[in-house]
PDB file of C-alpha atoms in Angstrom:
ATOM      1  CA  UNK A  65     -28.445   7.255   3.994  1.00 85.00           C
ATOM      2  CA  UNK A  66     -24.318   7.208   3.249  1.00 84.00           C
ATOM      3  CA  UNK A  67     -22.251   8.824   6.155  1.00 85.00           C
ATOM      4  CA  UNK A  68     -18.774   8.465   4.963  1.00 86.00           C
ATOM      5  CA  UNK A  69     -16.639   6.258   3.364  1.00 89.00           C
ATOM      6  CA  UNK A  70     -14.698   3.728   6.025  1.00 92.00           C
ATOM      7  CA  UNK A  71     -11.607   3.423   4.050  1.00 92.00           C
ATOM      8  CA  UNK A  72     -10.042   3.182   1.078  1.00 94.00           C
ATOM      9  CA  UNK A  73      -7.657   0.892  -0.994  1.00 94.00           C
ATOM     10  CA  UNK A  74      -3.871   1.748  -1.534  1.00 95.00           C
ATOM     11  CA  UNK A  75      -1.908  -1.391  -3.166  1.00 94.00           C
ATOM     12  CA  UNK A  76       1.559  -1.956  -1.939  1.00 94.00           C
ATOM     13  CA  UNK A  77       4.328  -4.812  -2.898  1.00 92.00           C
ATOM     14  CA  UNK A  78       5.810  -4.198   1.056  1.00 94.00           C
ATOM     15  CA  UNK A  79       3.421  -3.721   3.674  1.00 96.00           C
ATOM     16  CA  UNK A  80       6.051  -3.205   6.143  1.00 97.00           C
ATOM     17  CA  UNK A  81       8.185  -0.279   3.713  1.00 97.00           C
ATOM     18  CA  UNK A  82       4.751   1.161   3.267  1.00 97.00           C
ATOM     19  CA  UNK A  83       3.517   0.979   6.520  1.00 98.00           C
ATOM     20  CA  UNK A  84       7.176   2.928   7.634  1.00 98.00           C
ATOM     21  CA  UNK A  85       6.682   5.337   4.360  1.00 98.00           C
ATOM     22  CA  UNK A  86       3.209   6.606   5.941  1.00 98.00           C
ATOM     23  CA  UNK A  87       4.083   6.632   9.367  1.00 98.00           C
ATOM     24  CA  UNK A  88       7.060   7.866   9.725  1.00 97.00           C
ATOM     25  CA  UNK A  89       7.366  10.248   7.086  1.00 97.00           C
ATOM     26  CA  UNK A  90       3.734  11.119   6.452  1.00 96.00           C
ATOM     27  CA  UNK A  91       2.846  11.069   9.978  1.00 96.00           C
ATOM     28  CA  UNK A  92      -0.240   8.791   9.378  1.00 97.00           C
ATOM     29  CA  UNK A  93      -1.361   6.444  12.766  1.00 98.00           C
ATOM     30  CA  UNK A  94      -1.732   2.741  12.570  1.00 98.00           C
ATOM     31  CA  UNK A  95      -5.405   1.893  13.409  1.00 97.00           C
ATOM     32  CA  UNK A  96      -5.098  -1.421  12.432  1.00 97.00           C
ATOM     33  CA  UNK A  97      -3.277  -4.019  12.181  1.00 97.00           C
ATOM     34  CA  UNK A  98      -4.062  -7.614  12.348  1.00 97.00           C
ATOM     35  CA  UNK A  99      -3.309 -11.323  10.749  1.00 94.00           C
ATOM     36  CA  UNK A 100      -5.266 -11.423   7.437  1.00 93.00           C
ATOM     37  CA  UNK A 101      -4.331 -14.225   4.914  1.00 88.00           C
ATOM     38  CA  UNK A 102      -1.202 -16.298   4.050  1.00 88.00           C
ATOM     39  CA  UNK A 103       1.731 -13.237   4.365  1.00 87.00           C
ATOM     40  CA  UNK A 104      -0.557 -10.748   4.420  1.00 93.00           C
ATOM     41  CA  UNK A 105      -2.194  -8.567   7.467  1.00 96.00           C
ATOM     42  CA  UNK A 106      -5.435  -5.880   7.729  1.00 97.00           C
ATOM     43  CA  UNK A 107      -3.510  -2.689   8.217  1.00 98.00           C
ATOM     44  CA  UNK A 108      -5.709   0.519   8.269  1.00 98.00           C
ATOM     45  CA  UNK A 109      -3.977   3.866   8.660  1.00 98.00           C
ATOM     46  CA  UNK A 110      -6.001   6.851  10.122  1.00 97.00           C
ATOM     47  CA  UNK A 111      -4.894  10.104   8.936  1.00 95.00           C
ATOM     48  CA  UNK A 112      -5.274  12.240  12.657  1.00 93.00           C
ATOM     49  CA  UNK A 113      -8.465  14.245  12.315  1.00 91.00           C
ATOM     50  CA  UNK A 114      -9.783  12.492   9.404  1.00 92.00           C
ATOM     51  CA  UNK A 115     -12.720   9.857   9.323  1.00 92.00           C
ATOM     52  CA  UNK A 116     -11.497   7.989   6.247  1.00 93.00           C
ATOM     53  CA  UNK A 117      -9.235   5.136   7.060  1.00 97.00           C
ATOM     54  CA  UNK A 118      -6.403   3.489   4.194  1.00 97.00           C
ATOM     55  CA  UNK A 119      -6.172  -0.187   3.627  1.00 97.00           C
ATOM     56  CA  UNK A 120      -3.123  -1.218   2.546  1.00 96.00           C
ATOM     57  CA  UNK A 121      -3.701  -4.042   0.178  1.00 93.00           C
ATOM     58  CA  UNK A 122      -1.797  -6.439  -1.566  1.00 90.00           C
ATOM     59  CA  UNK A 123      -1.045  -5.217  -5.418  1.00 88.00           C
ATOM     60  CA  UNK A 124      -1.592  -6.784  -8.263  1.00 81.00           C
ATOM     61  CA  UNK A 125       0.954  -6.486 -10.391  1.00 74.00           C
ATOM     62  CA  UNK A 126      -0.911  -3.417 -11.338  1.00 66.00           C
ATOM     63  CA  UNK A 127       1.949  -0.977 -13.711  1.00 61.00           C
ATOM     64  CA  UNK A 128       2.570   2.186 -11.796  1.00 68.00           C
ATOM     65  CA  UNK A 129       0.589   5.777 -13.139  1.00 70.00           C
ATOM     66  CA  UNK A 130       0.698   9.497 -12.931  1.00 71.00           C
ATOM     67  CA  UNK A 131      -2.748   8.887 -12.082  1.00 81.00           C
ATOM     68  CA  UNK A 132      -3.296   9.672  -8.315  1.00 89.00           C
ATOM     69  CA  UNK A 133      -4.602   7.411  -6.592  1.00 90.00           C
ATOM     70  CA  UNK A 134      -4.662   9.216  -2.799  1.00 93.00           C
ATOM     71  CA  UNK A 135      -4.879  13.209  -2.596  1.00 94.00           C
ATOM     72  CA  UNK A 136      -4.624  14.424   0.840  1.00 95.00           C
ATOM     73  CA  UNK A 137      -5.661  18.070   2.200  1.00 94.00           C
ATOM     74  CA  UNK A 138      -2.879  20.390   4.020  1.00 95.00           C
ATOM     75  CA  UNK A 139      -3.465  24.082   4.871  1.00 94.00           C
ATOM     76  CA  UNK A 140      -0.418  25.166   3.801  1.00 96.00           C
ATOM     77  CA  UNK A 141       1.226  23.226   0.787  1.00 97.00           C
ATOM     78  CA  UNK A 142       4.715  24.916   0.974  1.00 97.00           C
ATOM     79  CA  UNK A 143       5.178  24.008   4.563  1.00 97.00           C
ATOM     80  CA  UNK A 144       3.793  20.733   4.215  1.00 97.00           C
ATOM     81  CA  UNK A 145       6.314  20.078   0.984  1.00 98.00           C
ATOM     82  CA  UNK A 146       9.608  21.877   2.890  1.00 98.00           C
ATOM     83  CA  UNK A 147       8.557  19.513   6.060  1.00 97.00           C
ATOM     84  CA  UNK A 148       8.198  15.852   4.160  1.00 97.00           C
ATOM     85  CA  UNK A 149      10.930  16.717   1.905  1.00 97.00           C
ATOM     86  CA  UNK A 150      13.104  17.301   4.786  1.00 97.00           C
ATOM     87  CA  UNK A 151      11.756  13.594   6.069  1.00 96.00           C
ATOM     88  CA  UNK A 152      13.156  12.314   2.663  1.00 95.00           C
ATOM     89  CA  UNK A 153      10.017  12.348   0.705  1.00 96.00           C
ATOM     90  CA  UNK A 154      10.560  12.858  -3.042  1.00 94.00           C
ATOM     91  CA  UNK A 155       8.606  14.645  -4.898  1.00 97.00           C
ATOM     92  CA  UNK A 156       7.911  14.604  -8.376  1.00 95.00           C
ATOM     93  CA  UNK A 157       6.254  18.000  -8.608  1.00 96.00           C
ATOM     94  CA  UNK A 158       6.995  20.705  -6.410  1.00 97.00           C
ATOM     95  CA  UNK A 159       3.942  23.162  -5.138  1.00 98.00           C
ATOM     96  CA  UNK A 160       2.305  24.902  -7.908  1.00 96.00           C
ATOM     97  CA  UNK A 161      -0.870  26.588  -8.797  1.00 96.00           C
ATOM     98  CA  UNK A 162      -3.615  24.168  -9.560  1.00 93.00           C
ATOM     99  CA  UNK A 163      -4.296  24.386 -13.030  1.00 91.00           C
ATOM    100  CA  UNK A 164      -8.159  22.909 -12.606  1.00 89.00           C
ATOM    101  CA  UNK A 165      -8.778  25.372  -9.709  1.00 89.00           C
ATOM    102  CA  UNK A 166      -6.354  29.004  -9.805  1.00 85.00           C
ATOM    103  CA  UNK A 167      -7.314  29.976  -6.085  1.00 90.00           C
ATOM    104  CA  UNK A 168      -5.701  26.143  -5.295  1.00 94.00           C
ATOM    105  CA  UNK A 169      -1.938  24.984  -4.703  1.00 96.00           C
ATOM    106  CA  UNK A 170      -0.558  21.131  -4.950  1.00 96.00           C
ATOM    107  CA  UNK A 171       2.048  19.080  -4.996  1.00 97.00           C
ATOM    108  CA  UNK A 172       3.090  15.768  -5.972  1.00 96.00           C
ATOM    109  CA  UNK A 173       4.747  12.764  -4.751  1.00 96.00           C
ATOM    110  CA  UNK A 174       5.196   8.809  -5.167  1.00 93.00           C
ATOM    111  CA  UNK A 175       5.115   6.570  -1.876  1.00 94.00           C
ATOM    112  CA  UNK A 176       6.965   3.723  -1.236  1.00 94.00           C
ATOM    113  CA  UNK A 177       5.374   1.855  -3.420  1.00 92.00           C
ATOM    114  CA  UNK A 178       5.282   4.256  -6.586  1.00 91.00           C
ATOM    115  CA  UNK A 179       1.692   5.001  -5.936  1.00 92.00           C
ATOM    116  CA  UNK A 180       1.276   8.670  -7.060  1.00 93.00           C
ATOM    117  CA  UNK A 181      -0.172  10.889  -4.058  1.00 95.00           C
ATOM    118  CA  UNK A 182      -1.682  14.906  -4.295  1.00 95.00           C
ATOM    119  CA  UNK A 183      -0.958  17.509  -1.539  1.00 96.00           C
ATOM    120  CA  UNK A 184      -3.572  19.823  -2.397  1.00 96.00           C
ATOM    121  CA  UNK A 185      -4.812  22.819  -0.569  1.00 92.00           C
ATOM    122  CA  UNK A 186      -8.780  22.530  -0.197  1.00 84.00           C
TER     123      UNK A 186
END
């Protein structure tokens, strides 16, 4: 039977600007980080409490989206937007109610990379 999922795929251009973008103004740890292929390394990210790991992976020339592709859980939305925006995260849509879900608030942002990332309350 499934347990969880081990990680999951974020592409990046820059390893090293998004491995800075998610650690040091996301807060995410480095769990690892290791020689892959040819200018290219394995770097997971844990997200502290969270089983689910991200691989940074090499993209594709893949045209950026609104799509999400990474929504992560805070408890408190507003505080978690006033916090990263003091880090210098931009975001593209500032905390609102959730349209799909009225009890819910979210915001959204683009990473480094322009990879389109949810704050969402659970």
């Amino acid at each position: 039977m499934l347990k969880c999922v081990k990680f999951a795929e974020l592409p990046v251009v820059d390893q090293d600007r998004a491995l800075n973008f998610y650690t040091e103004k996301l807060g995410l740890q480095v769990a690892q980080d290791a020689p892959y292929k040819e200018g290219w390394r394995w770097i997971e990210l844990a997200v502290p409490g969270a089983q689910t790991r991200i691989l940074l992976t090499q993209q594709t020339g893949e045209p950026k989206s609104d799509t999400p592709r990474l929504v992560f859980i805070a408890d408190d939305v507003e505080a978690t937007y006033r916090k990263l925006s003091a880090r210098g995260v931009e975001f593209t849509k500032e905390p609102s109610k959730a349209p799909w879900n009225p009890g819910q608030t979210f915001a959204q942002l683009r990473d480094s990379e322009g990879n389109g990332i949810v704050i969402s309350t659970s």
